[in-house]
Coordinates of C-alpha atoms and ligand atoms in Angstrom, one line a residue:
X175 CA 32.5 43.2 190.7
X176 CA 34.1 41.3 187.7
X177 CA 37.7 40.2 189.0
X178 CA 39.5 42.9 186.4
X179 CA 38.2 46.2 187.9
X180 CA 37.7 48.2 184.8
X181 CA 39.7 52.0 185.5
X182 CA 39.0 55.1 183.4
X183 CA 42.0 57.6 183.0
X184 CA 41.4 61.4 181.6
X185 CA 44.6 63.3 181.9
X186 CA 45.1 66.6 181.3
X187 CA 45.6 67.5 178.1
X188 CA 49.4 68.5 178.7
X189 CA 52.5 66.5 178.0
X190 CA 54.0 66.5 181.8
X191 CA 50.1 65.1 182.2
X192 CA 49.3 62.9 179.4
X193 CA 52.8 60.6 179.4
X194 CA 52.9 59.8 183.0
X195 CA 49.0 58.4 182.9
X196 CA 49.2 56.8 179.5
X197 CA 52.1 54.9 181.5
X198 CA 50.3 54.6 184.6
X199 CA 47.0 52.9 182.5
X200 CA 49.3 50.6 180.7
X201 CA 50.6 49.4 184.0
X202 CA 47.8 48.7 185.5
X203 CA 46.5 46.6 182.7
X204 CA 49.6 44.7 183.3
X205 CA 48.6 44.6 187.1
X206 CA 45.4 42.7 186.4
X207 CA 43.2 45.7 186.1
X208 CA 41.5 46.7 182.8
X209 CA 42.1 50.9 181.9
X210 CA 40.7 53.2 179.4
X211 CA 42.2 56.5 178.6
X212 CA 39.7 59.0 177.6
X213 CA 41.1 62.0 175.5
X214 CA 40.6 64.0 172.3
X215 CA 41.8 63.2 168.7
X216 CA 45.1 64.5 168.5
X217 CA 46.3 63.7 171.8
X218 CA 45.9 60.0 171.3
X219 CA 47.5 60.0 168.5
X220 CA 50.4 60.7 170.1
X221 CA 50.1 57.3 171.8
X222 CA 47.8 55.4 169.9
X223 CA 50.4 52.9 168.4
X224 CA 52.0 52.3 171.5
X225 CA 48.2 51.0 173.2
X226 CA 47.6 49.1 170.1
X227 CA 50.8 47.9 170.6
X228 CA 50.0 46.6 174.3
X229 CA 46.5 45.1 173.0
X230 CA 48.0 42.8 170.6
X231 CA 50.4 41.6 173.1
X232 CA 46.7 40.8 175.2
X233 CA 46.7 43.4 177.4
X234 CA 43.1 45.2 178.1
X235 CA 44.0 48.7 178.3
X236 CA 42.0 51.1 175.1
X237 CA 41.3 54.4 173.8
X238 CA 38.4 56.4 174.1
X239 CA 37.9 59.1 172.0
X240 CA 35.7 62.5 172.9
X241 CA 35.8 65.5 170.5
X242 CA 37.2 68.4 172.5
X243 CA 34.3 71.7 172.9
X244 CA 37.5 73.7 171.4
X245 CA 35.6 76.2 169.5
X246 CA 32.5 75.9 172.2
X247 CA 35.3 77.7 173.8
X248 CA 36.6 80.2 171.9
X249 CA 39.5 78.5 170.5
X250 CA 40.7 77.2 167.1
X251 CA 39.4 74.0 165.9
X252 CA 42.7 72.0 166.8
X253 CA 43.3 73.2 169.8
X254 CA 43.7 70.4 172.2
X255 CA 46.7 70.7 173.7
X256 CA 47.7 73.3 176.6
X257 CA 51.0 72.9 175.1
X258 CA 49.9 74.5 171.9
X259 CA 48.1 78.0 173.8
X260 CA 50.3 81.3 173.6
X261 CA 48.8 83.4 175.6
X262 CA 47.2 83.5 179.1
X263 CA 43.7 84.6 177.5
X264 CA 44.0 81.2 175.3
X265 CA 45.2 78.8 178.3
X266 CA 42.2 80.7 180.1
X267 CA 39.6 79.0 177.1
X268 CA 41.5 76.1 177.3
X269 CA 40.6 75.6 181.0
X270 CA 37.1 76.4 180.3
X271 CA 36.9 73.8 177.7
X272 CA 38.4 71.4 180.2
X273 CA 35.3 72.2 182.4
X274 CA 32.6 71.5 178.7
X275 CA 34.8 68.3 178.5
X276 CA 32.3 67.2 181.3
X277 CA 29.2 66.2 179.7
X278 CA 30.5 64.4 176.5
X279 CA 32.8 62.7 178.9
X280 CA 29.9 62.0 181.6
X281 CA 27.7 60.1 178.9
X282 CA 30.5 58.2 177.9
X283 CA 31.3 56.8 181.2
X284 CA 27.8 56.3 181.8
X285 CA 27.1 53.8 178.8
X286 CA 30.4 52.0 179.8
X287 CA 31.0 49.9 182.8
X288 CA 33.5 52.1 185.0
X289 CA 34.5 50.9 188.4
X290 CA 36.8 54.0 189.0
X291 CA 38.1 57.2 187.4
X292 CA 41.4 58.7 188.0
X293 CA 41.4 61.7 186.4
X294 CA 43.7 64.8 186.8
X295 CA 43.0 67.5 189.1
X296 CA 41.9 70.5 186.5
X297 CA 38.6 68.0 186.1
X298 CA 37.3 68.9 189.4
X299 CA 33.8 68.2 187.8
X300 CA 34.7 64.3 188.0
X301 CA 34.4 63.8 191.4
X302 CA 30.5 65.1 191.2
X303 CA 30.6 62.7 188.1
X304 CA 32.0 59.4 190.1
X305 CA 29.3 59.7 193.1
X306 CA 26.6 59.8 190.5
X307 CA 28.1 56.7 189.0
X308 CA 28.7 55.2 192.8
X309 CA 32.4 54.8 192.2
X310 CA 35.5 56.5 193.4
X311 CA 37.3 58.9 191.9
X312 CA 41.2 59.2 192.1
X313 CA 43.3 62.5 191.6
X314 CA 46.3 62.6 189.5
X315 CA 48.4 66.0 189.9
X316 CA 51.5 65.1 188.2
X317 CA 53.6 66.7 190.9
X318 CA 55.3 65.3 194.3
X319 CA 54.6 65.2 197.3
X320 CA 57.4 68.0 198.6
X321 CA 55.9 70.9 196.2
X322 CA 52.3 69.8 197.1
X323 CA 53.3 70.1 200.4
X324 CA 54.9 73.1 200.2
X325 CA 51.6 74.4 198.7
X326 CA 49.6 74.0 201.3
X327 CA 51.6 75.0 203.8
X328 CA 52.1 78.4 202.1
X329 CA 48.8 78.6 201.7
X330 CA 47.1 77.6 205.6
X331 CA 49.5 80.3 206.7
X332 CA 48.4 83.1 204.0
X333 CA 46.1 84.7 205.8
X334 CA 48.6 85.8 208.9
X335 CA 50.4 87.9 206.0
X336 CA 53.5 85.4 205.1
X337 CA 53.5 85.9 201.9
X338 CA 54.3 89.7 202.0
X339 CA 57.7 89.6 203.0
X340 CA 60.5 89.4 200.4
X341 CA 61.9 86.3 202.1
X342 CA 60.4 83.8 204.6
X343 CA 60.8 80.3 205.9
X344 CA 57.9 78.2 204.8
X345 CA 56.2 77.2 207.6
X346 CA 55.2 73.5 208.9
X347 CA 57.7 71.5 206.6
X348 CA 60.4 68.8 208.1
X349 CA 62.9 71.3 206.8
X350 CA 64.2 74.5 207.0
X351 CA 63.1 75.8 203.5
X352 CA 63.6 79.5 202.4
X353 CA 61.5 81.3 199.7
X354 CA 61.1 84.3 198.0
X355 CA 57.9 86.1 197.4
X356 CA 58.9 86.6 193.7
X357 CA 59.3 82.7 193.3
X358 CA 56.0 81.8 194.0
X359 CA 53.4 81.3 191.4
X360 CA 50.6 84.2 191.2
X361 CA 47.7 82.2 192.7
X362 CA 49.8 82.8 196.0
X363 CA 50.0 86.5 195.3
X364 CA 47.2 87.7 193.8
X365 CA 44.5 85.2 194.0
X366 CA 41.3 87.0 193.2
X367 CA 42.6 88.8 190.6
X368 CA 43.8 86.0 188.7
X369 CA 41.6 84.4 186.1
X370 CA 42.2 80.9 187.3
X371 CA 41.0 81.5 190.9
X372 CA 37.8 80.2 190.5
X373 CA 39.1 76.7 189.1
X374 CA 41.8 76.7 191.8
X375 CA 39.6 76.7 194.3
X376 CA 37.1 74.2 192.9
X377 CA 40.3 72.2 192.5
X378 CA 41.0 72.4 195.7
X379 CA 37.6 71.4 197.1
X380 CA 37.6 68.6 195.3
X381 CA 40.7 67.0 195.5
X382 CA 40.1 66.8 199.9
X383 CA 36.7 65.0 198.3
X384 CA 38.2 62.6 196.3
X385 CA 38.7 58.9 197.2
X386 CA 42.7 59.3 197.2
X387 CA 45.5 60.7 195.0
X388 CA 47.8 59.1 192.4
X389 CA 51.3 60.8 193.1
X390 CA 54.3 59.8 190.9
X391 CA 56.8 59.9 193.8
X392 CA 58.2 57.1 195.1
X393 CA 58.3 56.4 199.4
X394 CA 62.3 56.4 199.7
X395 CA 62.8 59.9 198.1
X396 CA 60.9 61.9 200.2
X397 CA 59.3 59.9 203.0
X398 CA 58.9 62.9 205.3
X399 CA 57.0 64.8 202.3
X400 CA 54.9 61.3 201.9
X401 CA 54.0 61.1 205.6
X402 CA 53.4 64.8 205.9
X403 CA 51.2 65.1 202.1
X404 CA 49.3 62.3 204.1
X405 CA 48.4 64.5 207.5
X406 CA 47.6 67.1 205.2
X407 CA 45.3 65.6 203.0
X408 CA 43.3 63.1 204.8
X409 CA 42.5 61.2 201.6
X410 CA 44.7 58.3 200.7
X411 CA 47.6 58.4 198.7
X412 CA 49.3 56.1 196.3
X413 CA 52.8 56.5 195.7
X414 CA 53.6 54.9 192.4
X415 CA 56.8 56.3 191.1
X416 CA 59.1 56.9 189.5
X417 CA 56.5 55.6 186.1
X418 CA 59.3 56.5 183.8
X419 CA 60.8 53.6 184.8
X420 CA 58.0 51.2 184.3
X421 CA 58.6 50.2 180.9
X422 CA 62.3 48.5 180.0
X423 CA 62.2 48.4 175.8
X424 CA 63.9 50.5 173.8
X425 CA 60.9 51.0 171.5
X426 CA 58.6 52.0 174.8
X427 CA 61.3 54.9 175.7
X428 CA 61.7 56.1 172.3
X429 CA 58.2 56.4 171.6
X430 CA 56.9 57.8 174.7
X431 CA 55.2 61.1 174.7
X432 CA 55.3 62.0 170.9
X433 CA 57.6 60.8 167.9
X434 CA 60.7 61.3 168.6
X435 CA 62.3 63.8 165.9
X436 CA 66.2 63.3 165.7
X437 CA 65.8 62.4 161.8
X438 CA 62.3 60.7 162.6
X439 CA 64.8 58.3 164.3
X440 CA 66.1 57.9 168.3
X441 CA 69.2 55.8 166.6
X442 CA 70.6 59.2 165.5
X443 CA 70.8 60.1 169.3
X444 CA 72.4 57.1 170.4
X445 CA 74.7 56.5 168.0
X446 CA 75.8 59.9 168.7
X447 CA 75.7 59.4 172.8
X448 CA 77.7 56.2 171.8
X449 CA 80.8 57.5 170.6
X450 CA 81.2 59.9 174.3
X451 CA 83.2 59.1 177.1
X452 CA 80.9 57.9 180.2
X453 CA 79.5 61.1 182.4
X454 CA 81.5 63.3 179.6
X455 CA 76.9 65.0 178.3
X456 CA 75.2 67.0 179.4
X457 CA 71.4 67.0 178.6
X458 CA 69.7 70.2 178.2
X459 CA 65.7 70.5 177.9
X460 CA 63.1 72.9 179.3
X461 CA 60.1 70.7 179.0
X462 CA 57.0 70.4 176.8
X463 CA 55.7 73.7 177.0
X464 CA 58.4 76.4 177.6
X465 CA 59.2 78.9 174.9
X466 CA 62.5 80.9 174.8
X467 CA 63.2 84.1 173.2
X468 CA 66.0 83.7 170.3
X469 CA 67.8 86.3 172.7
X470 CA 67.7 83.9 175.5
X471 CA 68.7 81.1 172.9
X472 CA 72.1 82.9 172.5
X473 CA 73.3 83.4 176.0
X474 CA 72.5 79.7 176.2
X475 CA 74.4 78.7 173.1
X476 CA 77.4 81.2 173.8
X477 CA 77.2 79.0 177.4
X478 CA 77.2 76.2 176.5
X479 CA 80.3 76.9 173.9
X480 CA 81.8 78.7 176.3
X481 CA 81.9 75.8 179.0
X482 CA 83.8 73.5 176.4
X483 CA 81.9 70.8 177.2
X484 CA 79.9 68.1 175.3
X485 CA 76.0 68.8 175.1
X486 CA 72.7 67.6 173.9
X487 CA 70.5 70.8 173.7
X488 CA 66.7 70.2 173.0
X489 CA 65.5 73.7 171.8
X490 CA 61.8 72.8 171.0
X491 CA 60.3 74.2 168.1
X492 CA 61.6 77.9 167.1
X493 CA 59.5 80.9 166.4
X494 CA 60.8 81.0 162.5
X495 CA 63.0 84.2 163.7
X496 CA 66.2 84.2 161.9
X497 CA 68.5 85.7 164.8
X498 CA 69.7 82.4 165.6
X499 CA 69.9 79.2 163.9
X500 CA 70.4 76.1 165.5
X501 CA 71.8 74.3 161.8
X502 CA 74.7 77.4 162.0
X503 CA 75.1 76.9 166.2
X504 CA 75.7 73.1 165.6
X505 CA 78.0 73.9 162.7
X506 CA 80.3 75.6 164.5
X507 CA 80.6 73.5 167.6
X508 CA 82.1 70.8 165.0
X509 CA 80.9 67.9 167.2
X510 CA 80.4 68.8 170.5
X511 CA 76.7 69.4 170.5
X512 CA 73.7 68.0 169.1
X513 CA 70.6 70.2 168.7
X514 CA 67.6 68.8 168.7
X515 CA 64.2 71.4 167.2
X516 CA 61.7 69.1 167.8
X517 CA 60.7 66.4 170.2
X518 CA 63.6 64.3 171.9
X519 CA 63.8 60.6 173.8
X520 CA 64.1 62.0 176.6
X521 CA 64.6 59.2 179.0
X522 CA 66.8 57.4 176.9
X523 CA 68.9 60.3 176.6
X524 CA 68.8 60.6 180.3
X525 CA 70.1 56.7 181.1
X526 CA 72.3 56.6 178.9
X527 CA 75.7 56.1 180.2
X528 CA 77.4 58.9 178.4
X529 CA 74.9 61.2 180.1
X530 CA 76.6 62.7 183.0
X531 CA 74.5 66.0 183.3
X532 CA 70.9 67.9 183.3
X533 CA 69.9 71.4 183.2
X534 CA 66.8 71.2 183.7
X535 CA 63.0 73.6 184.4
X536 CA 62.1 71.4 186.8
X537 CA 59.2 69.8 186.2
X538 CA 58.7 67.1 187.9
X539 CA 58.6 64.7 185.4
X540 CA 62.4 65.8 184.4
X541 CA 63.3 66.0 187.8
X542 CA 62.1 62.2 188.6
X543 CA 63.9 61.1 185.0
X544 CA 66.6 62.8 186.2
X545 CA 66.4 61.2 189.6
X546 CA 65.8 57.4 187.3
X547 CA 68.6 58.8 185.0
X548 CA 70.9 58.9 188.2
X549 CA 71.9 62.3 187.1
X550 CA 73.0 65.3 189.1
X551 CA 71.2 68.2 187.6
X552 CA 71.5 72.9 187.0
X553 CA 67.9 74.0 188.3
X554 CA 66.6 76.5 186.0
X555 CA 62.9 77.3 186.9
X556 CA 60.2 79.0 185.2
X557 CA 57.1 79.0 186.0
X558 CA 53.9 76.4 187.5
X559 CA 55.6 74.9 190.9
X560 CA 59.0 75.0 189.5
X561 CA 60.5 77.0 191.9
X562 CA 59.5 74.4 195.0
X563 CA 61.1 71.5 192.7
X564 CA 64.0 73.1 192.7
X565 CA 64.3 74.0 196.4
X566 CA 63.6 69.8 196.5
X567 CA 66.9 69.3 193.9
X568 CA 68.8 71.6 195.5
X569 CA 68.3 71.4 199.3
X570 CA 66.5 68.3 200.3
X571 CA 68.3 65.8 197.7
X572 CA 71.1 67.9 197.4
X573 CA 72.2 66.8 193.4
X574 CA 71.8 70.1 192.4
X575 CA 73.1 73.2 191.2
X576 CA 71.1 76.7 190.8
X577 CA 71.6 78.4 187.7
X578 CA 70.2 82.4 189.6
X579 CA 66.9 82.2 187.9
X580 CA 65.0 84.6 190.6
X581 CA 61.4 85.2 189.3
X582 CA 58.5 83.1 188.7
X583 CA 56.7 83.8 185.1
X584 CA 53.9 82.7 183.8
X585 CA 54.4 80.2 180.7
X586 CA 53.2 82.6 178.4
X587 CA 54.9 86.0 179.7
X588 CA 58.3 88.2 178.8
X589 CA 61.0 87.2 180.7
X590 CA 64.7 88.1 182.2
X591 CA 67.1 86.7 180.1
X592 CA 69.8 84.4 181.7
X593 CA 73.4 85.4 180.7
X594 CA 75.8 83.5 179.2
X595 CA 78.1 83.8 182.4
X596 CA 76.0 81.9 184.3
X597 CA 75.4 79.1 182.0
X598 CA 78.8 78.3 181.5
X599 CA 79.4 78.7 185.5
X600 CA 76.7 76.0 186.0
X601 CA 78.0 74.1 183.2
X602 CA 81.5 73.7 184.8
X603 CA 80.2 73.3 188.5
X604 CA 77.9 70.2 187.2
X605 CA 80.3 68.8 185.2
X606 CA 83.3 69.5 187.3
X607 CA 85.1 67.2 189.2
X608 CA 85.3 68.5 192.9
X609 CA 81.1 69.5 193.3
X610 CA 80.1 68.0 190.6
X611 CA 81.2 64.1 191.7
X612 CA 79.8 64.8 194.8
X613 CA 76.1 64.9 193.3
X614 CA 76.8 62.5 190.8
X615 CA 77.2 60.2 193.5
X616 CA 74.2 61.2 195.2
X617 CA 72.8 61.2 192.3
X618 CA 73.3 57.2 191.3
X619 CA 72.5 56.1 194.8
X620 CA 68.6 58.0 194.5
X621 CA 68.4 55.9 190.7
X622 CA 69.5 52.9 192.7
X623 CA 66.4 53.1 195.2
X624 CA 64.2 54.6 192.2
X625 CA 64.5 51.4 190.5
X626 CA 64.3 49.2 193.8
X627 CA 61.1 51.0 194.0
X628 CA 59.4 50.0 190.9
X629 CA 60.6 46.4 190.7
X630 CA 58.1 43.2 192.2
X631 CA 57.8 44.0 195.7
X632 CA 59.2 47.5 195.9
X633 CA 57.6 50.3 197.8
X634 CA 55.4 51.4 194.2
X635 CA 54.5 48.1 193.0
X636 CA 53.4 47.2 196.2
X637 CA 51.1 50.3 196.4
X638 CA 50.2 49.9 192.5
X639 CA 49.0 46.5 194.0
X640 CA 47.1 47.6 196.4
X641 CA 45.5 50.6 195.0
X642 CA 44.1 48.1 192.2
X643 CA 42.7 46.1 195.2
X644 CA 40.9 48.8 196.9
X645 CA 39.1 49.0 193.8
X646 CA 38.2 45.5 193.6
X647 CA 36.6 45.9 197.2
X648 CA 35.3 49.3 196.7
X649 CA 32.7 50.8 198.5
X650 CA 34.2 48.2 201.3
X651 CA 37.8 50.3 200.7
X652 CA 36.0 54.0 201.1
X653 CA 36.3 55.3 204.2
X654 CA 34.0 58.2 203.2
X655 CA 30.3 57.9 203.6
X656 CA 29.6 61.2 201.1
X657 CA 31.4 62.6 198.3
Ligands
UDP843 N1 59.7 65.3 177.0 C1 60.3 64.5 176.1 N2 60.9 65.1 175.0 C2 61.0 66.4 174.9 C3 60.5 67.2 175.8 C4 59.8 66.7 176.9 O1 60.2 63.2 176.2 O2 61.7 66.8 173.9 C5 58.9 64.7 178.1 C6 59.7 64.6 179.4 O3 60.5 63.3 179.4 C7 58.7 64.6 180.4 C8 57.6 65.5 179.9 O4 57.9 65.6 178.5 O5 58.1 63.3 180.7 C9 57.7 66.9 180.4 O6 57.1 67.0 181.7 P1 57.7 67.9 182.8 O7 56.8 67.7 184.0 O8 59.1 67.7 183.0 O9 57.5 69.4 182.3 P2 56.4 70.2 181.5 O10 56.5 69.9 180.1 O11 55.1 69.7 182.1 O12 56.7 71.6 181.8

């Protein structure tokens, strides 16, 4: 092989997907590898100045473009996001285009010159795709090692009725971890009647297939979770985290993800978090793809006014109901808050020093910016494996504070509204000075190691390294004679 192994990436067509292995391919083209990112046409153009960006500056990393089987599928023409599906019957289409993704994507990578694929686990078809090629294929999941974990556990001990009781200790884990049966995710509850069973389990078979996983974790925040994922598994792991951190420029941060949208300009944000006192914010943002009620949007706001204390609120875009406005909200609070309707920086917001706080859904790329951001954090879980992330926050790390959320729902569904009360109550514990200093201490000590991790030598660089060089030396590295 050529000395530049050349790596093809296909995320998932999801934010909490696509930013963490835009990242990941830029870095390894920095590492002395060459990457291409295979997606559809509006997905790269949420990144596609940032790679031409890294090409003039000489690095070999590129975009290749495949027309998503949208309609083939049954949805609109413009579809290609799982961010932008409403309802559990769309994201059902959505999946089922990810599975006709195959063959436009299998002809590309068969007039290219691919020495690897890491693609994310929802393309269970690419492992079949890889052995026909002769190379490996790595997963990327997106999640950590502690909810993956979790995962299986739950899942090995199914069968000997766990999961029926209200309340049980999940079994085989370094720790004692408690759960309820109305936290977990429906694929643990009803898994033949739900319509995603049949991909979960070819997602499953193929992941103990693959040639290793890509998890953006880093070794010194969960090393019993690392060691354990590994026994589980049997497939190599990479440990490559925390990738938010992998970029230092102003200009990568802002732009990472989509345009940022505080008047088309991050400066707005700063300039803002500029004038606060140091630990004095607190960040609030449910990820890429949650959708709130305007009723839910009012407990929050009444909250957060409530708690008296100095926010930045990122509310996504609205449904165009009028119950609440966000303009009117940040009127009143003369100051104090800053609303944000579209997308936000969200890990500059997070370093920044002013930044003291994060409520947060969870998802584990928030929680590892959060963990980068050195930033104790209110848990407030929806749905996907949100509810094990927080358990992580909470108990294992220990920087963080529960806000009562109690039931897992899916992205799509109706759900319990949180009350004011407890918004403001997990406002003043995080921000207060007895509980609250505790974590933030915790907090900055996890950032410290998160950023020991990533720099020349750490425990991620050095397995970035190494995972580059298994390709070089691939079939010599596989330890599989089959796929
Ligand atoms: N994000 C952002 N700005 C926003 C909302 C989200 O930059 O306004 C980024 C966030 O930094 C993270 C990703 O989107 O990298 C969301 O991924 P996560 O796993 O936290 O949640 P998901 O969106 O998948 O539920």
């Amino acid at each position: 092989m050529s000395a530049k192994p050349h790596i093809y990436l296909i995320p998932v067509m999801a934010p909490g997907h696509m930013i963490p292995m835009v990242d990941l391919a830029r870095k390894l083209a920095r590492l002395g590898a060459r990457s291409t990112i295979i997606t559809t046409p509006l997905n790269a153009s949420h990144f596609f100045r940032t790679i031409e960006r890294d090409r003039k500056d000489g690095f070999e990393v590129a975009i290749s473009i495949v027309e998503f089987p949208c309609q083939e599928a049954g949805l609109p023409a413009g579809c290609e996001n799982l961010s932008s599906t409403t309802t559990s019957e769309m994201t059902f289409k959505f999946i089922k285009a990810m599975d006709l993704f195959q063959e436009p994507v299998e002809k590309l990578l068969q007039d290219g010159d691919p020495n690897c694929i890491v693609a994310g686990a929802f393309f269970w078809w690419a492992n079949d795709v890889a052995a026909r090629l002769n190379i490996p294929r790595l997963v990327f999941y997106g999640t950590g090692c502690f909810p993956m974990c979790v995962s299986k556990c739950l899942k090995m001990h199914k069968e000997n009725g766990l999961l029926d009781s209200e309340e049980f200790v999940v079994p085989g884990l370094p720790d004692e971890v408690k759960m309820s049966r109305r936290q977990l995710p429906e694929e643990f509850k009803e898994e033949d009647k739900s319509p995603f069973a049949e991909t979960y389990k070819k997602i499953v078979a193929a992941e103990s297939r693959s040639f290793g996983m890509v998890v953006n974790t880093f070794q010194e925040l969960e090393p019993a979770y690392v060691r354990l994922m590994q026994e589980l598994m049997g497939i190599k792991i990479w440990n490559v985290g925390p990738i938010s951190l992998f970029y230092g420029s102003i200009e990568d941060k802002a732009h990472r993800g989509r345009e940022a949208s505080v008047n088309d300009d991050h400066q707005d944000c700063l300039n803002w978090l500029n004038s606060k006192k140091p630990d004095s914010v607190v960040y609030i943002c449910f990820g890429s793809m949650a959708r709130f009620s305007s009723s839910q949007l009012v407990e929050i706001a009444e909250g957060l006014r409530a708690s008296g204390r100095e926010f930045i609120w990122v509310v996504g875009e609205l449904a165009g109901d009028d119950e609440w406005s966000p303009e009117g909200f940040e009127r009143r609070l003369e100051g104090k808050g800053l609303i944000i309707t579209g997308w936000a920086p969200q890990v500059l917001i997070l370093e920044h020093e002013a930044v003291g706080g994060f409520i947060t859904h969870c998802g584990w790329n928030s929680l590892l910016e959060g963990v980068a951001g050195g930033v104790p954090m209110v848990t407030w879980p929806l749905s996907a494996e949100q509810f094990f992330n927080e358990k992580f926050v909470v108990e294992i790390l220990k920087i963080g504070i529960p806000v009562g959320v109690r039931e897992w729902t899916r992205r799509t569904q109706e759900r319990e509204a949180v009350k004011r009360e407890d918004v403001e109550k997990a406002m003043r514990r995080l921000m207060g000075e007895e509980e609250g200093d505790e974590l933030r201490i915790r907090a900055k000590n996890l950032r410290d190691s998160a950023i020991t991790a990533v720099q020349k030598d750490g425990s991620s660089d050095m397995d970035l390294k190494c995972l580059i060089q298994e390709i070089r030396v691939y079939p010599e590295s596989s330890h599989f004679s089959e796929v």
